[in-house]
Short mmCIF file of C-alpha atoms in Angstrom, two decimals:
data_model
loop_
_atom_site.label_atom_id
_atom_site.label_comp_id
_atom_site.label_asym_id
_atom_site.label_seq_id
_atom_site.Cartn_x
_atom_site.Cartn_y
_atom_site.Cartn_z
CA MET A 1 -20.42 -9.32 30.44
CA THR A 2 -18.30 -6.42 31.67
CA GLN A 3 -19.47 -2.83 31.46
CA GLN A 4 -17.04 -2.18 28.58
CA THR A 5 -18.13 -5.20 26.50
CA ASP A 6 -21.77 -4.42 27.30
CA SER A 7 -21.39 -0.91 25.85
CA VAL A 8 -19.58 -2.34 22.80
CA SER A 9 -22.40 -4.82 22.33
CA ARG A 10 -25.03 -2.06 22.53
CA ALA A 11 -23.10 -0.15 19.88
CA GLY A 12 -23.52 -3.15 17.57
CA MET A 13 -19.83 -3.97 17.42
CA ILE A 14 -20.03 -7.56 18.65
CA PRO A 15 -21.07 -9.77 15.74
CA LYS A 16 -24.14 -11.92 16.25
CA ARG A 17 -23.93 -13.65 12.87
CA ILE A 18 -20.59 -14.69 11.38
CA LEU A 19 -20.08 -16.21 7.92
CA VAL A 20 -16.87 -17.98 6.86
CA GLY A 21 -15.88 -18.43 3.23
CA PHE A 22 -14.42 -21.95 3.10
CA ASP A 23 -12.60 -23.61 0.20
CA GLY A 24 -10.78 -26.30 2.17
CA SER A 25 -7.37 -24.62 1.88
CA PRO A 26 -5.07 -24.18 4.90
CA PHE A 27 -5.92 -20.46 4.78
CA ALA A 28 -9.63 -21.27 4.99
CA GLU A 29 -8.95 -23.59 7.93
CA GLN A 30 -7.25 -20.72 9.76
CA ALA A 31 -10.14 -18.40 8.91
CA PHE A 32 -12.60 -20.98 10.26
CA GLU A 33 -10.62 -21.34 13.49
CA MET A 34 -10.60 -17.55 13.98
CA ALA A 35 -14.34 -17.33 13.27
CA LEU A 36 -14.99 -20.24 15.62
CA SER A 37 -13.15 -18.47 18.44
CA LEU A 38 -14.97 -15.20 17.79
CA ALA A 39 -18.36 -16.91 17.62
CA ALA A 40 -17.71 -18.76 20.88
CA LEU A 41 -16.67 -15.53 22.64
CA ALA A 42 -19.55 -13.48 21.27
CA GLY A 43 -22.21 -16.19 21.42
CA ALA A 44 -22.73 -15.61 17.70
CA ARG A 45 -24.34 -17.84 15.09
CA LEU A 46 -21.71 -19.32 12.79
CA GLY A 47 -22.16 -20.22 9.15
CA VAL A 48 -19.83 -21.62 6.51
CA VAL A 49 -20.24 -21.25 2.79
CA SER A 50 -18.30 -23.02 0.06
CA VAL A 51 -18.63 -22.08 -3.57
CA ALA A 52 -18.12 -24.39 -6.53
CA THR A 53 -17.10 -22.72 -9.77
CA LEU A 54 -18.45 -23.81 -13.13
CA PRO A 55 -16.49 -24.52 -16.28
CA GLU A 56 -16.93 -21.90 -19.01
CA PRO A 57 -19.40 -21.87 -20.65
CA PRO A 58 -21.59 -23.72 -18.16
CA GLY A 59 -24.19 -26.15 -19.37
CA GLU A 60 -27.02 -27.77 -17.47
CA VAL A 61 -25.21 -31.10 -17.21
CA GLU A 62 -21.98 -29.46 -16.03
CA THR A 63 -23.83 -27.38 -13.43
CA GLN A 64 -25.50 -30.42 -11.89
CA ALA A 65 -22.29 -32.48 -11.97
CA THR A 66 -20.30 -29.63 -10.40
CA LEU A 67 -22.85 -29.20 -7.63
CA GLU A 68 -22.94 -32.93 -6.88
CA SER A 69 -19.16 -33.16 -6.83
CA ALA A 70 -18.86 -30.08 -4.59
CA ALA A 71 -21.50 -31.42 -2.21
CA GLU A 72 -19.64 -34.71 -1.86
CA HIS A 73 -16.30 -32.95 -1.32
CA TYR A 74 -17.46 -30.27 1.12
CA GLU A 75 -19.84 -32.42 3.16
CA ALA A 76 -16.84 -34.54 4.18
CA ALA A 77 -14.95 -31.40 5.24
CA TYR A 78 -18.02 -29.99 7.00
CA GLU A 79 -18.22 -33.01 9.33
CA ASN A 80 -14.87 -32.01 10.83
CA LEU A 81 -15.95 -28.37 11.08
CA ARG A 82 -19.25 -29.36 12.75
CA ARG A 83 -17.42 -31.43 15.40
CA ARG A 84 -15.10 -28.51 16.16
CA ALA A 85 -18.07 -26.14 16.46
CA GLU A 86 -19.97 -28.56 18.71
CA ASP A 87 -16.89 -28.82 20.96
CA ARG A 88 -17.31 -25.08 21.56
CA GLY A 89 -21.06 -25.33 22.10
CA LEU A 90 -21.96 -23.92 18.67
CA THR A 91 -24.20 -25.18 15.91
CA LEU A 92 -22.74 -24.79 12.44
CA GLU A 93 -24.87 -23.82 9.45
CA THR A 94 -23.39 -24.83 6.09
CA ARG A 95 -24.15 -24.04 2.48
CA ILE A 96 -22.68 -24.98 -0.86
CA LEU A 97 -23.34 -22.55 -3.69
CA VAL A 98 -22.32 -22.41 -7.34
CA GLY A 99 -20.82 -19.38 -9.07
CA HIS A 100 -18.05 -16.88 -8.47
CA PRO A 101 -16.84 -17.27 -4.85
CA ALA A 102 -16.71 -13.57 -3.92
CA GLU A 103 -20.06 -12.81 -5.52
CA GLN A 104 -21.79 -15.73 -3.78
CA ILE A 105 -20.25 -14.94 -0.37
CA ILE A 106 -21.35 -11.31 -0.64
CA ARG A 107 -24.83 -12.25 -1.85
CA LEU A 108 -25.33 -14.75 0.99
CA ALA A 109 -24.01 -12.26 3.57
CA ALA A 110 -26.50 -9.67 2.38
CA SER A 111 -29.48 -12.03 2.25
CA THR A 112 -28.81 -13.52 5.70
CA GLN A 113 -27.76 -10.19 7.25
CA VAL A 114 -24.49 -11.40 8.75
CA ASP A 115 -22.46 -8.95 10.84
CA LEU A 116 -19.02 -10.27 9.91
CA ILE A 117 -17.51 -12.23 7.04
CA VAL A 118 -14.26 -14.12 7.74
CA VAL A 119 -12.08 -15.28 4.85
CA GLY A 120 -8.54 -16.51 4.42
CA HIS A 121 -5.95 -14.27 2.83
CA ARG A 122 -5.39 -16.72 -0.01
CA GLY A 123 -7.55 -19.41 -1.47
CA ARG A 124 -6.94 -22.80 -2.95
CA SER A 125 -5.47 -21.73 -6.28
CA ARG A 126 -2.97 -18.94 -6.79
CA ILE A 127 -3.35 -19.28 -10.57
CA SER A 128 -7.08 -18.76 -10.28
CA GLU A 129 -6.49 -15.69 -8.08
CA TRP A 130 -4.10 -14.28 -10.63
CA ILE A 131 -6.63 -14.70 -13.43
CA SER A 132 -9.80 -13.61 -11.67
CA GLY A 133 -8.49 -11.46 -8.82
CA SER A 134 -8.39 -12.27 -5.14
CA VAL A 135 -11.63 -13.48 -3.60
CA SER A 136 -10.77 -11.85 -0.27
CA LYS A 137 -10.00 -8.55 -1.99
CA ARG A 138 -13.35 -8.59 -3.78
CA VAL A 139 -15.23 -9.52 -0.62
CA VAL A 140 -13.57 -6.67 1.30
CA GLY A 141 -14.42 -4.25 -1.48
CA HIS A 142 -18.10 -5.16 -1.88
CA ALA A 143 -19.37 -6.79 1.32
CA PRO A 144 -22.41 -5.33 3.08
CA CYS A 145 -20.72 -5.79 6.47
CA SER A 146 -17.30 -5.90 8.12
CA VAL A 147 -14.78 -8.42 6.77
CA LEU A 148 -11.94 -10.08 8.65
CA VAL A 149 -9.16 -11.37 6.39
CA VAL A 150 -7.04 -13.95 8.24
CA ARG A 151 -3.40 -14.09 7.20
CA SER A 152 -1.39 -17.24 7.55
CA ARG A 153 0.87 -17.60 10.54
#
């Protein structure tokens, strides 16, 4: 580590725990790639969280079915992410939660004391964003730590 990066690290500016909000969209893929690069450079722990949303009003049967469906969908995507992390010498921690994406990302970041949240500029559904507001905008506004919003190239 150089003297400059060492002083930045002592100031707490190099993240040691990074969390990526991942919905499987191309924007989330770019956010993951950015977080992967940062984690490899910083020697940080890297986590990915995906959030399944429930139909309104949620019932017990719908909650369980949604969670099972999300687990099946995201576990397949996580295998690719895990291989990419392992190629960079990192171990990937993954979680699938149920609820509002921004709220769950913020809650997990607070409970696990991450230093940086990385999210894509846009998510999977533009209609959903229009109705409920942008997930990235909400995360930026309420996160307990710094947030990096990755724009598409």
